[in-house]
Amino acid sequence: MSDLTLPASAPVPQPQDVVRAIKRLFKFDGKTLDDPNPSSTPEQVKAFYAPAHPELLTAGIGSPVTDLKAGTSTIEFIKSFGRKG
């Protein structure tokens, strides 16, 4: 069996050095929608939820807002209803 201890000169990882995965959340019309597939683009997520929320077909996609402490990135789908242009 091999010895898996770190050499004395190796730095010890600190909590701030640990990489955490950022969980994506999607918001639409006051509701939080879970990420159906982390490898999907926001446009694909919008299409995934469109059958349940038809207003998404014409909705825009907002810029992600990242909260590092919470470990989340929130993307809002913005209704086009009532907007000019």
mmCIF file of C-alpha atoms in Angstrom:
data_model
loop_
_atom_site.group_PDB
_atom_site.id
_atom_site.type_symbol
_atom_site.label_atom_id
_atom_site.label_comp_id
_atom_site.label_asym_id
_atom_site.label_seq_id
_atom_site.Cartn_x
_atom_site.Cartn_y
_atom_site.Cartn_z
ATOM 1 C CA MET A 1 0.000 0.000 0.000
ATOM 2 C CA SER A 2 1.429 3.416 -0.892
ATOM 3 C CA ASP A 3 1.715 6.318 1.516
ATOM 4 C CA LEU A 4 -0.677 9.122 0.442
ATOM 5 C CA THR A 5 0.508 11.787 2.865
ATOM 6 C CA LEU A 6 1.578 15.163 1.509
ATOM 7 C CA PRO A 7 5.239 16.113 1.687
ATOM 8 C CA ALA A 8 6.043 18.607 4.444
ATOM 9 C CA SER A 9 6.690 21.323 1.844
ATOM 10 C CA ALA A 10 3.260 20.941 0.181
ATOM 11 C CA PRO A 11 0.780 23.716 0.998
ATOM 12 C CA VAL A 12 -2.239 22.668 3.021
ATOM 13 C CA PRO A 13 -5.487 23.631 1.240
ATOM 14 C CA GLN A 14 -7.431 26.317 3.078
ATOM 15 C CA PRO A 15 -11.244 26.713 2.988
ATOM 16 C CA GLN A 16 -10.932 29.804 0.783
ATOM 17 C CA ASP A 17 -8.912 27.747 -1.719
ATOM 18 C CA VAL A 18 -11.665 25.190 -2.283
ATOM 19 C CA VAL A 19 -13.616 25.640 -5.515
ATOM 20 C CA ARG A 20 -17.371 25.331 -5.149
ATOM 21 C CA ALA A 21 -19.715 24.731 -8.035
ATOM 22 C CA ILE A 22 -22.086 27.614 -8.724
ATOM 23 C CA LYS A 23 -25.714 26.501 -8.899
ATOM 24 C CA ARG A 24 -27.777 28.227 -11.583
ATOM 25 C CA LEU A 25 -31.263 29.411 -10.720
ATOM 26 C CA PHE A 26 -33.773 30.843 -13.145
ATOM 27 C CA LYS A 27 -36.460 33.352 -12.170
ATOM 28 C CA PHE A 28 -39.638 34.072 -14.067
ATOM 29 C CA ASP A 29 -42.749 35.914 -12.974
ATOM 30 C CA GLY A 30 -41.801 35.738 -9.288
ATOM 31 C CA LYS A 31 -41.079 32.000 -9.411
ATOM 32 C CA THR A 32 -37.742 30.233 -9.090
ATOM 33 C CA LEU A 33 -37.196 27.551 -11.709
ATOM 34 C CA ASP A 34 -34.603 24.822 -11.156
ATOM 35 C CA ASP A 35 -31.884 24.233 -13.706
ATOM 36 C CA PRO A 36 -33.011 21.171 -15.705
ATOM 37 C CA ASN A 37 -29.526 20.594 -17.147
ATOM 38 C CA PRO A 38 -26.414 22.546 -16.055
ATOM 39 C CA SER A 39 -24.872 22.126 -19.516
ATOM 40 C CA SER A 40 -27.867 23.777 -21.231
ATOM 41 C CA THR A 41 -27.734 27.374 -22.400
ATOM 42 C CA PRO A 42 -30.229 29.835 -20.871
ATOM 43 C CA GLU A 43 -32.061 29.786 -24.238
ATOM 44 C CA GLN A 44 -32.431 25.985 -23.995
ATOM 45 C CA VAL A 45 -33.702 26.273 -20.410
ATOM 46 C CA LYS A 46 -36.238 28.861 -21.581
ATOM 47 C CA ALA A 47 -37.435 26.446 -24.302
ATOM 48 C CA PHE A 48 -37.612 23.612 -21.731
ATOM 49 C CA TYR A 49 -39.983 25.605 -19.491
ATOM 50 C CA ALA A 50 -42.007 27.218 -22.336
ATOM 51 C CA PRO A 51 -44.701 24.480 -22.479
ATOM 52 C CA ALA A 52 -45.565 25.147 -18.817
ATOM 53 C CA HIS A 53 -45.077 28.926 -19.090
ATOM 54 C CA PRO A 54 -46.093 30.072 -22.620
ATOM 55 C CA GLU A 55 -45.087 33.674 -21.827
ATOM 56 C CA LEU A 56 -41.475 32.497 -21.973
ATOM 57 C CA LEU A 57 -41.736 32.218 -25.761
ATOM 58 C CA THR A 58 -41.455 36.011 -26.030
ATOM 59 C CA ALA A 59 -39.437 36.635 -22.852
ATOM 60 C CA GLY A 60 -35.942 38.062 -22.843
ATOM 61 C CA ILE A 61 -32.986 36.721 -20.887
ATOM 62 C CA GLY A 62 -31.355 38.949 -18.272
ATOM 63 C CA SER A 63 -27.699 38.980 -17.321
ATOM 64 C CA PRO A 64 -26.662 36.479 -14.631
ATOM 65 C CA VAL A 65 -26.383 37.807 -11.078
ATOM 66 C CA THR A 66 -23.842 35.784 -9.102
ATOM 67 C CA ASP A 67 -23.895 35.485 -5.311
ATOM 68 C CA LEU A 68 -20.601 33.859 -4.319
ATOM 69 C CA LYS A 69 -21.563 33.460 -0.650
ATOM 70 C CA ALA A 70 -24.739 31.579 -1.564
ATOM 71 C CA GLY A 71 -23.009 29.780 -4.439
ATOM 72 C CA THR A 72 -25.709 30.734 -6.940
ATOM 73 C CA SER A 73 -25.998 32.446 -10.281
ATOM 74 C CA THR A 74 -29.507 33.735 -10.977
ATOM 75 C CA ILE A 75 -30.734 34.379 -14.507
ATOM 76 C CA GLU A 76 -34.060 36.155 -14.921
ATOM 77 C CA PHE A 77 -36.423 35.644 -17.824
ATOM 78 C CA ILE A 78 -37.990 39.040 -18.512
ATOM 79 C CA LYS A 79 -41.568 39.285 -19.765
ATOM 80 C CA SER A 80 -41.996 41.214 -22.993
ATOM 81 C CA PHE A 81 -45.637 42.062 -22.245
ATOM 82 C CA GLY A 82 -46.164 45.795 -21.983
ATOM 83 C CA ARG A 83 -42.803 46.675 -23.510
ATOM 84 C CA LYS A 84 -42.542 48.759 -26.630
ATOM 85 C CA GLY A 85 -40.482 47.762 -29.616
#
